[in-house]
mmCIF file of C-alpha atoms in Angstrom:
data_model
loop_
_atom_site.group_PDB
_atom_site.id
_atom_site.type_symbol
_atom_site.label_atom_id
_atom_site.label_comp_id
_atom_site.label_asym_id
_atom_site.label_seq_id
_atom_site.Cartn_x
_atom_site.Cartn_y
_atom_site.Cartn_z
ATOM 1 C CA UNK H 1 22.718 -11.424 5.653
ATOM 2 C CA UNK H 2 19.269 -11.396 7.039
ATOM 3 C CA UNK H 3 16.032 -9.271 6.846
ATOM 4 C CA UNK H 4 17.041 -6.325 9.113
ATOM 5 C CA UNK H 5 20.732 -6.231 8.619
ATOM 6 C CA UNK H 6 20.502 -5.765 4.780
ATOM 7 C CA UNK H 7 18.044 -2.675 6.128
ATOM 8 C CA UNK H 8 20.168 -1.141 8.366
ATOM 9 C CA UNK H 9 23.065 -1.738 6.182
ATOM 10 C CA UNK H 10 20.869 0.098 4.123
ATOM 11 C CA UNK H 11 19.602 2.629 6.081
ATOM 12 C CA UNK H 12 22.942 3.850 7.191
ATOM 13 C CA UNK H 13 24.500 4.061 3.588
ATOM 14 C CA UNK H 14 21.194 6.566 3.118
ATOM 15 C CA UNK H 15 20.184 8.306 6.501
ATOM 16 C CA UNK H 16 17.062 9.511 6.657
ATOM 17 C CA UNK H 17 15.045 12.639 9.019
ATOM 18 C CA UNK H 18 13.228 10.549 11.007
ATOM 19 C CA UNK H 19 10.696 12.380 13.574
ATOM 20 C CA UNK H 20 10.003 10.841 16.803
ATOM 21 C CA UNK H 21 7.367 12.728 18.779
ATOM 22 C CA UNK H 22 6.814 10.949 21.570
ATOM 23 C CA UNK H 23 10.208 12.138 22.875
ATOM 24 C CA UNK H 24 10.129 11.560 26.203
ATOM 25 C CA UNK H 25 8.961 8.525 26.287
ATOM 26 C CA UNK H 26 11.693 5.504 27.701
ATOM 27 C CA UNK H 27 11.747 3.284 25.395
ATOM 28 C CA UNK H 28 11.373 5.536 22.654
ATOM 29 C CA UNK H 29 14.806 6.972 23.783
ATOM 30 C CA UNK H 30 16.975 3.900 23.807
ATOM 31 C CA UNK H 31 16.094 2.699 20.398
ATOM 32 C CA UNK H 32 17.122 5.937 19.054
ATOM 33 C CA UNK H 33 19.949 6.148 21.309
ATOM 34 C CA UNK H 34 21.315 3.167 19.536
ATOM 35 C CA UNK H 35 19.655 4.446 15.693
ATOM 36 C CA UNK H 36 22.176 7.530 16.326
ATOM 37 C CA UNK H 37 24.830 5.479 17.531
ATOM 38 C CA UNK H 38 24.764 3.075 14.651
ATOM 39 C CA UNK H 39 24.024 6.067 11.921
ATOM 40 C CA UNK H 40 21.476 4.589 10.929
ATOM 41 C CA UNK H 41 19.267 8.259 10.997
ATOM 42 C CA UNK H 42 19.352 11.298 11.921
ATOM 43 C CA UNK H 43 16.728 11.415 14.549
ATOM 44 C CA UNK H 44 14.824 14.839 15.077
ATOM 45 C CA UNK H 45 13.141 15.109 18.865
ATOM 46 C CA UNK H 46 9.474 17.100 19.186
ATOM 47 C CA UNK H 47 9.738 18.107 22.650
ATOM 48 C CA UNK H 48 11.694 20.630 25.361
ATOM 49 C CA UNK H 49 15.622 19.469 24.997
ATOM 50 C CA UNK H 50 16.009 19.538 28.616
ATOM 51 C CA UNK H 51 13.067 17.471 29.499
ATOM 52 C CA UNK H 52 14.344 15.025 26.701
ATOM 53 C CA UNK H 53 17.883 15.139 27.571
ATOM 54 C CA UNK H 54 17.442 14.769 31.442
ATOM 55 C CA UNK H 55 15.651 11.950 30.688
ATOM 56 C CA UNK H 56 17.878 10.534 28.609
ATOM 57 C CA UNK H 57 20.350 11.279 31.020
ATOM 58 C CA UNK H 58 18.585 8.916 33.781
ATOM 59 C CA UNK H 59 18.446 5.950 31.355
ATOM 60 C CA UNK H 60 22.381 6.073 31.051
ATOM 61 C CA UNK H 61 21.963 7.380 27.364
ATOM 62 C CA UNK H 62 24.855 8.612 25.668
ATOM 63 C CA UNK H 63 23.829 9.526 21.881
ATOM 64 C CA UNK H 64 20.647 11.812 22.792
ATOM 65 C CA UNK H 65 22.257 15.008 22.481
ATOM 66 C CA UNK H 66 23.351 14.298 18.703
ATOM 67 C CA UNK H 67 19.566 14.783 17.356
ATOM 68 C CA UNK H 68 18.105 17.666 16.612
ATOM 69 C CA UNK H 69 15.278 19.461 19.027
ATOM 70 C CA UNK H 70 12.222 21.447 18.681
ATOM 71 C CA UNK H 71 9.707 22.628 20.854
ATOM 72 C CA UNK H 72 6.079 22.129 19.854
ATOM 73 C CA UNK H 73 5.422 25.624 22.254
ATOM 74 C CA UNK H 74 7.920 27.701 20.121
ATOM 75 C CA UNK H 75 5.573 29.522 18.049
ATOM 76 C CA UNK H 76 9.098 30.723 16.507
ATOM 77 C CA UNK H 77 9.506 27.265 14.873
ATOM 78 C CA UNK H 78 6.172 26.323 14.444
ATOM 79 C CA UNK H 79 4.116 29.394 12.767
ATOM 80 C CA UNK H 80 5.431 28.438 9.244
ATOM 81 C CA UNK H 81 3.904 25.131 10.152
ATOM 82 C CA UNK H 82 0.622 26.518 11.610
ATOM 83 C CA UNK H 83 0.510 28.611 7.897
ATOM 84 C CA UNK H 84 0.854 25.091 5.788
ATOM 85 C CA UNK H 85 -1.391 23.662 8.277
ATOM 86 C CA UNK H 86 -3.975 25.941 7.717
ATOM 87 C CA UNK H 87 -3.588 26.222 3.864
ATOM 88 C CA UNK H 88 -3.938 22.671 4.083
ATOM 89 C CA UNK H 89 -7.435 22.416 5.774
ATOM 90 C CA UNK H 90 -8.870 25.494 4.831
ATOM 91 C CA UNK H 91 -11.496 24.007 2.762
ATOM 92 C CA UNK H 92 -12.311 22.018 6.119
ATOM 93 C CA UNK H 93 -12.661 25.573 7.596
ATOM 94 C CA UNK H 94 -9.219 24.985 9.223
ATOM 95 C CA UNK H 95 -8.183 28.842 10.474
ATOM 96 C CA UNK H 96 -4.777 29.921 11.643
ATOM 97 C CA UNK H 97 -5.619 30.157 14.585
ATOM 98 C CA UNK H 98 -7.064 26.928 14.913
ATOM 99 C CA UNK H 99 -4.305 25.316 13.141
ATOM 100 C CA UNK H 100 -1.308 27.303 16.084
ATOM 101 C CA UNK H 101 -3.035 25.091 18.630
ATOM 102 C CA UNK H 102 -2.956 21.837 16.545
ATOM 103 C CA UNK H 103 0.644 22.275 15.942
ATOM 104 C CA UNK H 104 1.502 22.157 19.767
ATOM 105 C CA UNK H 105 0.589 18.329 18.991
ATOM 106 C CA UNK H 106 3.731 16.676 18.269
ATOM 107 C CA UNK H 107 1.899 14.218 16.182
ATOM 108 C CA UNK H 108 0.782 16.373 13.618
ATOM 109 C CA UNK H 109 3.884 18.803 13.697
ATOM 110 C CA UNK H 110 5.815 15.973 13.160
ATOM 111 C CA UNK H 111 3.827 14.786 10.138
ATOM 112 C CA UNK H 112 3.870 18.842 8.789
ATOM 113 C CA UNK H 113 7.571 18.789 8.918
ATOM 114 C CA UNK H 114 7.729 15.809 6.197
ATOM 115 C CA UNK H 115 4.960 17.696 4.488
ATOM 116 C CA UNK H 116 7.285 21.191 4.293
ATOM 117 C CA UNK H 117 9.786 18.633 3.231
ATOM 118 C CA UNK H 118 11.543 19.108 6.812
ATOM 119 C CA UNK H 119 11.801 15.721 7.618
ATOM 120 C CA UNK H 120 11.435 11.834 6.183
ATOM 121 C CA UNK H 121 9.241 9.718 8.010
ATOM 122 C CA UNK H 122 7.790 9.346 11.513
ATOM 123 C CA UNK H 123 7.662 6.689 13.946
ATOM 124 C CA UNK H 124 4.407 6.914 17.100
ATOM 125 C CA UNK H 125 2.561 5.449 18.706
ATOM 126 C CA UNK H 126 4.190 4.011 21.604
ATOM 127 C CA UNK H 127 2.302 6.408 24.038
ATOM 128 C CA UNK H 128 -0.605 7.125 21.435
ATOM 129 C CA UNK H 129 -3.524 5.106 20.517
ATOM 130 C CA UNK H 130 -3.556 4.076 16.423
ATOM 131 C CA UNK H 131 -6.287 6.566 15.808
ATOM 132 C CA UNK H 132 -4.587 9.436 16.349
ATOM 133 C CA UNK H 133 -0.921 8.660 15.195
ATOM 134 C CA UNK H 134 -3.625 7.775 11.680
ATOM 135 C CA UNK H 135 -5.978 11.199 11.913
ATOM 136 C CA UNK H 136 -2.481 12.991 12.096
ATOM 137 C CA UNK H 137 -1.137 11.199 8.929
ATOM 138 C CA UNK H 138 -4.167 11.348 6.814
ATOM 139 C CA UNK H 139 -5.053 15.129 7.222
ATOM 140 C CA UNK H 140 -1.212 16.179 6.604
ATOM 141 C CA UNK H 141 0.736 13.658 4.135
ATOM 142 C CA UNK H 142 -2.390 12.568 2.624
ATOM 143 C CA UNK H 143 -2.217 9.047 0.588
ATOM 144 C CA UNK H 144 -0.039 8.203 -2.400
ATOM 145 C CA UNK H 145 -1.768 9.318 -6.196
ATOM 146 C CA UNK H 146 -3.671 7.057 -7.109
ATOM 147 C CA UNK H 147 -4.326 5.424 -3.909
ATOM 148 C CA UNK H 148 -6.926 5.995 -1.177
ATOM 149 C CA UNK H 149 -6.817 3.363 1.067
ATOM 150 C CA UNK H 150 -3.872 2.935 4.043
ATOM 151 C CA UNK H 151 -3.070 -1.046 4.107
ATOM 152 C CA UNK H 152 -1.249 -2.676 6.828
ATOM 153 C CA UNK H 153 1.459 -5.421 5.285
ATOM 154 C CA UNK H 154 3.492 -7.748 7.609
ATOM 155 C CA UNK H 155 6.698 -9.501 6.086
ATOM 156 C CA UNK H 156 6.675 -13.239 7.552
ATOM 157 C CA UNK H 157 10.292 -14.570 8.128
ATOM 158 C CA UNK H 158 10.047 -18.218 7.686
ATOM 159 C CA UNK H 159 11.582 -21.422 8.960
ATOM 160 C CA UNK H 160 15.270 -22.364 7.090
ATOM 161 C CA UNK H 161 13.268 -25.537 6.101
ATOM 162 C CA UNK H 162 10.306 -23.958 4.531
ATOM 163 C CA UNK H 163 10.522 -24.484 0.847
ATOM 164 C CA UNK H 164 7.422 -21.904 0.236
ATOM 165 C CA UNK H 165 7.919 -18.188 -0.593
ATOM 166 C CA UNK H 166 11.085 -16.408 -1.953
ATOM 167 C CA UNK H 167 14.495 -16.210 0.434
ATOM 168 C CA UNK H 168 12.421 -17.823 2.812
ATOM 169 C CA UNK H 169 9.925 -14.919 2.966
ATOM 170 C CA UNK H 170 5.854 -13.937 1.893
ATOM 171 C CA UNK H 171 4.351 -10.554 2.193
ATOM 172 C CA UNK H 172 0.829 -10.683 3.166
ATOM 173 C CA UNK H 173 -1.690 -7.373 3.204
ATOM 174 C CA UNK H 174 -4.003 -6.549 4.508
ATOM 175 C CA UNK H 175 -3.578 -7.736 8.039
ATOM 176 C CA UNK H 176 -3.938 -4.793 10.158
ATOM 177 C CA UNK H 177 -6.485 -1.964 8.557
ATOM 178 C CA UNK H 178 -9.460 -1.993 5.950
ATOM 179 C CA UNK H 179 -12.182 -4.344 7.054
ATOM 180 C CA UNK H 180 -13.681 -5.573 4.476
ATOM 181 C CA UNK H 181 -12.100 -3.376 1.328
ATOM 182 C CA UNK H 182 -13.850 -3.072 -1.732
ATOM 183 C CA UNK H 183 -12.545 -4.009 -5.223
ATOM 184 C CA UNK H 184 -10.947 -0.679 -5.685
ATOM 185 C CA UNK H 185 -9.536 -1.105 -2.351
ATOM 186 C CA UNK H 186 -8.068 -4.275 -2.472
ATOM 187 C CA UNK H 187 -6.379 -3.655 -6.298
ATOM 188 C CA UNK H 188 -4.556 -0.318 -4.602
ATOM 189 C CA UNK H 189 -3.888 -3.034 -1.609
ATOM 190 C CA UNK H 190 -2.143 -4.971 -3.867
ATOM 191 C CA UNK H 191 -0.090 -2.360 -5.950
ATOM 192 C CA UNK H 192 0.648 -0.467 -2.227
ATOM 193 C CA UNK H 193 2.005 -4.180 -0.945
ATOM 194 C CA UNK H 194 3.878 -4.577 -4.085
ATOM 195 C CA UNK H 195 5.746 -1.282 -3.263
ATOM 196 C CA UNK H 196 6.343 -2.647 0.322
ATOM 197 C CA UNK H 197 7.545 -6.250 -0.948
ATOM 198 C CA UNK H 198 10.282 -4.483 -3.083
ATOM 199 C CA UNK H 199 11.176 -1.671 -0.750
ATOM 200 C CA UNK H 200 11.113 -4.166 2.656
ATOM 201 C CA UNK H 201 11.728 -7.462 1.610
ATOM 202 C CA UNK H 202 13.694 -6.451 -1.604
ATOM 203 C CA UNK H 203 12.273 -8.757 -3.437
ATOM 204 C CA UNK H 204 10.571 -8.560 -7.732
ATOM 205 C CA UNK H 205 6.930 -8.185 -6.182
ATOM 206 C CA UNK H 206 4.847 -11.304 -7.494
ATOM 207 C CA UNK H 207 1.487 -10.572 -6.785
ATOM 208 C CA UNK H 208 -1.581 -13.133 -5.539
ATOM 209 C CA UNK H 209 -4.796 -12.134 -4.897
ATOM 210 C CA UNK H 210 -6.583 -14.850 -2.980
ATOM 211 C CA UNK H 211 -9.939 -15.984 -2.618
ATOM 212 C CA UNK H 212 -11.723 -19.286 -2.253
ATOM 213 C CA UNK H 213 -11.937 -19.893 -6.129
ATOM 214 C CA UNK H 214 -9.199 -20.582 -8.693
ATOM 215 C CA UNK H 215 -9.932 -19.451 -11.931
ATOM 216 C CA UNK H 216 -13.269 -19.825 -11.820
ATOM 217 C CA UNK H 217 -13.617 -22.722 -9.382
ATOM 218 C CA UNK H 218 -16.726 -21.066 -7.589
ATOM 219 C CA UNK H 219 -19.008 -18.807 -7.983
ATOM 220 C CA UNK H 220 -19.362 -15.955 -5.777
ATOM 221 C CA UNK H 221 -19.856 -12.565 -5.313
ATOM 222 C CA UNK H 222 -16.432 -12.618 -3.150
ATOM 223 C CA UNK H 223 -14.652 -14.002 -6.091
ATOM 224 C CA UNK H 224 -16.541 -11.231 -8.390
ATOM 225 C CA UNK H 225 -14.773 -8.676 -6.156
ATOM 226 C CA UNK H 226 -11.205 -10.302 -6.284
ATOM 227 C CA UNK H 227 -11.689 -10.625 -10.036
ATOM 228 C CA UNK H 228 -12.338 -7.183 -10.474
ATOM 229 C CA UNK H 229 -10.017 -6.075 -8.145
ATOM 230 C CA UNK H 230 -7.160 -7.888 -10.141
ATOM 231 C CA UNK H 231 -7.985 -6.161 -13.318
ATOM 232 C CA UNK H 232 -7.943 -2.631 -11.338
ATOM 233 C CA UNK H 233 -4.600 -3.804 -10.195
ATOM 234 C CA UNK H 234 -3.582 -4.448 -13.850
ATOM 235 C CA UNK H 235 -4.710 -1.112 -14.825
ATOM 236 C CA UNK H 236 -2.967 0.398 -11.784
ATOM 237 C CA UNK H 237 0.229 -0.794 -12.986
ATOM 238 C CA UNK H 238 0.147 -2.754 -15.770
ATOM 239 C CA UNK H 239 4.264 -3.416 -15.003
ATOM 240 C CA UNK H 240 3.290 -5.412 -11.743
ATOM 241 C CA UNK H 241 3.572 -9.364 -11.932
ATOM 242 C CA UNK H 242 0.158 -9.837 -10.200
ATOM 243 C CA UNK H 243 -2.907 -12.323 -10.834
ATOM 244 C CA UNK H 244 -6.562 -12.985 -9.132
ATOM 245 C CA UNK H 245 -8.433 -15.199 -8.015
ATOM 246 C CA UNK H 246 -5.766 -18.004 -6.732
ATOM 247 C CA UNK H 247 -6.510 -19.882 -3.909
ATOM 248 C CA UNK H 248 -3.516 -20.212 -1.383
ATOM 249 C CA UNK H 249 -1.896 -23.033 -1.898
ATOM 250 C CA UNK H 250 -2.484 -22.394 -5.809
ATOM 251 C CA UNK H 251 -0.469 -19.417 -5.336
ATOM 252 C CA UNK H 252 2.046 -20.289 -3.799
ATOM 253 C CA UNK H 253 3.206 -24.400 -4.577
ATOM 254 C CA UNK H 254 4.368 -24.309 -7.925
ATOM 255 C CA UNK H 255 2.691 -27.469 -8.693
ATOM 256 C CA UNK H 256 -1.004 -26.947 -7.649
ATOM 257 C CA UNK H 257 -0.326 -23.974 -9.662
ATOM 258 C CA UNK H 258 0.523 -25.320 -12.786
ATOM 259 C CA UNK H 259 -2.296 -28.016 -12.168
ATOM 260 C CA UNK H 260 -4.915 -25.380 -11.231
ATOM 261 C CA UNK H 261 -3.813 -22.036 -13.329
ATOM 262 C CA UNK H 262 -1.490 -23.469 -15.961
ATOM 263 C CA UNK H 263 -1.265 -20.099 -17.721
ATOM 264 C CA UNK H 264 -1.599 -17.625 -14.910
ATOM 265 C CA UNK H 265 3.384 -16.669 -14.391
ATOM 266 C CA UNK H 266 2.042 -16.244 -10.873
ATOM 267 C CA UNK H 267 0.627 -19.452 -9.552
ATOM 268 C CA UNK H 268 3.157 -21.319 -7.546
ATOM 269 C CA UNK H 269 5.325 -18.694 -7.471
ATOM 270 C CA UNK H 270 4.055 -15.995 -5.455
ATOM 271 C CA UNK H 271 5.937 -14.179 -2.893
ATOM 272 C CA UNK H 272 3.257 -11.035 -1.900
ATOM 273 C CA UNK H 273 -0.296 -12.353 -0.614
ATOM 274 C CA UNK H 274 -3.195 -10.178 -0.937
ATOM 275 C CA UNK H 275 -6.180 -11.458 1.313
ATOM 276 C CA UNK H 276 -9.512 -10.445 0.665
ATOM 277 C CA UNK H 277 -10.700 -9.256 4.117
ATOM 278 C CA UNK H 278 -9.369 -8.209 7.333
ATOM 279 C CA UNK H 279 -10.420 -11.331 9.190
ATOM 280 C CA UNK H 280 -8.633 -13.082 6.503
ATOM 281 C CA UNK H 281 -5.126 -11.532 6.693
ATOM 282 C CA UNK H 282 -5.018 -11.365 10.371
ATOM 283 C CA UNK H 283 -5.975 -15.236 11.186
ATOM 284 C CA UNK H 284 -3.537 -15.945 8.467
ATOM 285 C CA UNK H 285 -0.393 -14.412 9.636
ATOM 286 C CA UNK H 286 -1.215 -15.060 13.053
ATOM 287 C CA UNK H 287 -1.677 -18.870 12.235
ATOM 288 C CA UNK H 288 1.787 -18.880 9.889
ATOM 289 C CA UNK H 289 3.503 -17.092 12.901
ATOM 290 C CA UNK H 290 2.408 -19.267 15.644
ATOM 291 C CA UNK H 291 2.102 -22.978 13.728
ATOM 292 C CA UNK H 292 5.411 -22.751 11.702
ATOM 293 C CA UNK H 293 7.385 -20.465 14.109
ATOM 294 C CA UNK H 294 7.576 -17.414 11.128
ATOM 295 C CA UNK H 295 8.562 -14.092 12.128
ATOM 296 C CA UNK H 296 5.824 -11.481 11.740
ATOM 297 C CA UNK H 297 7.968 -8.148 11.093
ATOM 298 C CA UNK H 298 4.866 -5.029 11.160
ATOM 299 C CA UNK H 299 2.212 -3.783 10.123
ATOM 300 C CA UNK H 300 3.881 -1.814 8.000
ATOM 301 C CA UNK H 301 1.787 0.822 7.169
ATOM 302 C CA UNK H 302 1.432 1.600 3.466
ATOM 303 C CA UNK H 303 -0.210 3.489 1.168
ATOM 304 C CA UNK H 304 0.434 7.166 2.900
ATOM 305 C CA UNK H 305 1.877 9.996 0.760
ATOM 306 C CA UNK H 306 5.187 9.574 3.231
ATOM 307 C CA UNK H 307 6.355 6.788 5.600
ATOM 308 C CA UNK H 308 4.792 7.271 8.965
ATOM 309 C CA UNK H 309 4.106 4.089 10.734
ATOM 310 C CA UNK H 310 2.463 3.021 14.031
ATOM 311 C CA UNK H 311 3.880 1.146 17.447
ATOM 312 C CA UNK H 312 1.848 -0.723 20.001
ATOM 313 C CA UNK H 313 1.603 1.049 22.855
ATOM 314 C CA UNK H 314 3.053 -2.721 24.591
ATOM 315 C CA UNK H 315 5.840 -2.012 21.890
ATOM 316 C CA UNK H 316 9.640 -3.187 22.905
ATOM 317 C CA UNK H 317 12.706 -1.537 22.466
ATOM 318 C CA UNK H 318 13.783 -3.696 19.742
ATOM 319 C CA UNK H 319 10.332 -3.722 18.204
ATOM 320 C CA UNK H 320 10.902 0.175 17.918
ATOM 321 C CA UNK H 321 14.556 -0.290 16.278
ATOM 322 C CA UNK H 322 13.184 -2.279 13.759
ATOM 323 C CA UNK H 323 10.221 -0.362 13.243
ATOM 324 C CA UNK H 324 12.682 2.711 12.792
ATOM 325 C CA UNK H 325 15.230 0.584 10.413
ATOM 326 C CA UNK H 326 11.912 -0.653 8.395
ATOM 327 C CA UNK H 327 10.474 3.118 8.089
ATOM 328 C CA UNK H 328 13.810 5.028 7.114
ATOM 329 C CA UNK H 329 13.728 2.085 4.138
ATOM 330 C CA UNK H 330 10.421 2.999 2.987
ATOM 331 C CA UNK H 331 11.620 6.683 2.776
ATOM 332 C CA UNK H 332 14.564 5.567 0.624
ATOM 333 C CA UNK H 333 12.288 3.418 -1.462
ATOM 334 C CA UNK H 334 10.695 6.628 -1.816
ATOM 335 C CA UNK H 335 13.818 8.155 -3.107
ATOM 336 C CA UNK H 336 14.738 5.453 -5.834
ATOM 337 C CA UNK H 337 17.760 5.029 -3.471
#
């Protein structure tokens, strides 16, 4: 069974409220056209039914009119939003009447109706620039206790022949966010990715934190900050398998592990990757993906109070299926489910 049919398989034994606020928007449609038609979520529209279902209608879409529609102008649904909204901010100076106009944007509506408990998770960003599918998420759902920092992991499907990872699979954070995160960063990186590598992957996270140095190889102030930032992992969650600083191929081939860090249970064996910078992570998956033909499934977006992850606006339809299937997990994860 691979990746994404364990996760629907998944997904449909445990439907989630998934908000999709973009609702009018083509490609948007016909992957949740086939999410309903697959129960694989129940999918809840932010927009005027008839726009959405005329629409639909044009694309030759028959499972539309199964979700569930509200309008962002309906000051009948949304006041009770506008009131949390306000309650929210109102140490920002948020005031209810500021907060009735913000609700008429579907973005943060959508993200209030998982805060009131309404709703799941939330997919955008396939008409709406990163920023604001992020501003929406952070003033409403907040991040998770204990974490401040939203991560971006991607789950890299490797080659059949690739004897590296675990079921033929690494998690590596962070690859899409935090430019160059701090040591308090990074450790809440790592425990956030852990959460993703067990929820996503469904794997036992087994945590690297990688750097230039093994064990005190080199000296650095860039290994100082991956030292620290394991021992903030550790304290964290001291149940996570995770150790710092391994260099990559120390973390991951068992024996330049056991050569290298002969005491470390990670070393050789990990299967989550936690790079130390931006530049890092990117050129890394990038590289994996395009030199040994890997599958790059995200960013998944991690570390937010609820699931709520981005699209690129060049997104496809299947890239918005599986960013649906992937999101309705995390929810679940959420759950204990």
């Amino acid at each position: 069974m691979t990746l994404f049919e364990r996760l629907t398989k998944k997904a449909q034994e445990h439907p989630q409220r998934l908000v999709l606020p973009e609702s009018t928007e083509p490609r948007t449609l016909q992957a949740a056209d086939h999410i309903l038609n697959i129960k694989a979520a129940e999918i809840v529209f932010l927009g005027k039914k008839e726009e959405i279902l005329k629409e639909a209608e044009k694309l030759g879409l028959a499972h539309i009119g199964e979700a569930e529609f509200h309008d962002p102008d309906d000051a009948n649904f949304t006041e009770k939003y506008a009131e949390l909204f306000c309650e929210l901010r109102k140490k920002k100076g948020m005031t209810l009447q500021d907060a009735r106009y913000t609700v008429k944007n579907p973005l943060y509506l959508g993200c209030l109706l998982i805060k009131a408990g309404d709703a799941d998770a939330m997919v955008a960003g396939a008409l709406s620039p990163t920023s604001s599918v992020l501003r929406a998420a952070f003033q409403v759902l907040k991040t998770r206790p204990g974490i401040s920092v939203v991560s971006g992991a991607f789950i890299m499907l490797l080659p059949q022949n690739c004897s590296f990872g675990e079921d033929h699979m690494l998690v590596f954070a962070d690859c899409a966010v935090v430019p160059d995160p701090t040591a308090e960063e990074l450790a809440q990186i790592a425990v956030a990715t852990a959460k993703t590598t067990k929820d996503i992957a469904g794997l036992d996270p087994v945590v690297a934190l990688l750097s230039f140095s093994t064990k005190g190889s080199a000296s650095h102030e860039r290994v100082d900050k991956v030292i620290k930032a394991t021992e903030l992992a550790h304290e964290l969650d001291p149940s996570l398998k995770i150790d710092g600083e391994l260099q990559s191929d120390a973390a991951i081939v068992e024996s330049v592990g056991r050569l290298k860090a002969p005491e470390s249970d990670v070393a050789g064996k990990a299967n989550t990757l936690i790079f130390p910078s931006l530049e890092t992570g990117n050129i890394a998956y990038k590289l994996v993906q395009r030199l040994a033909g890997a599958g790059a499934v995200g960013p998944i977006l991690q570390g937010l109070a609820a699931p709520v992850n981005d699209l690129s606006r060049g997104a496809t339809v299947e890239d918005i299926i599986n960013t649906i299937i992937v999101t309705c997990n995390q929810a679940i994860g959420d759950k204990g489910l």
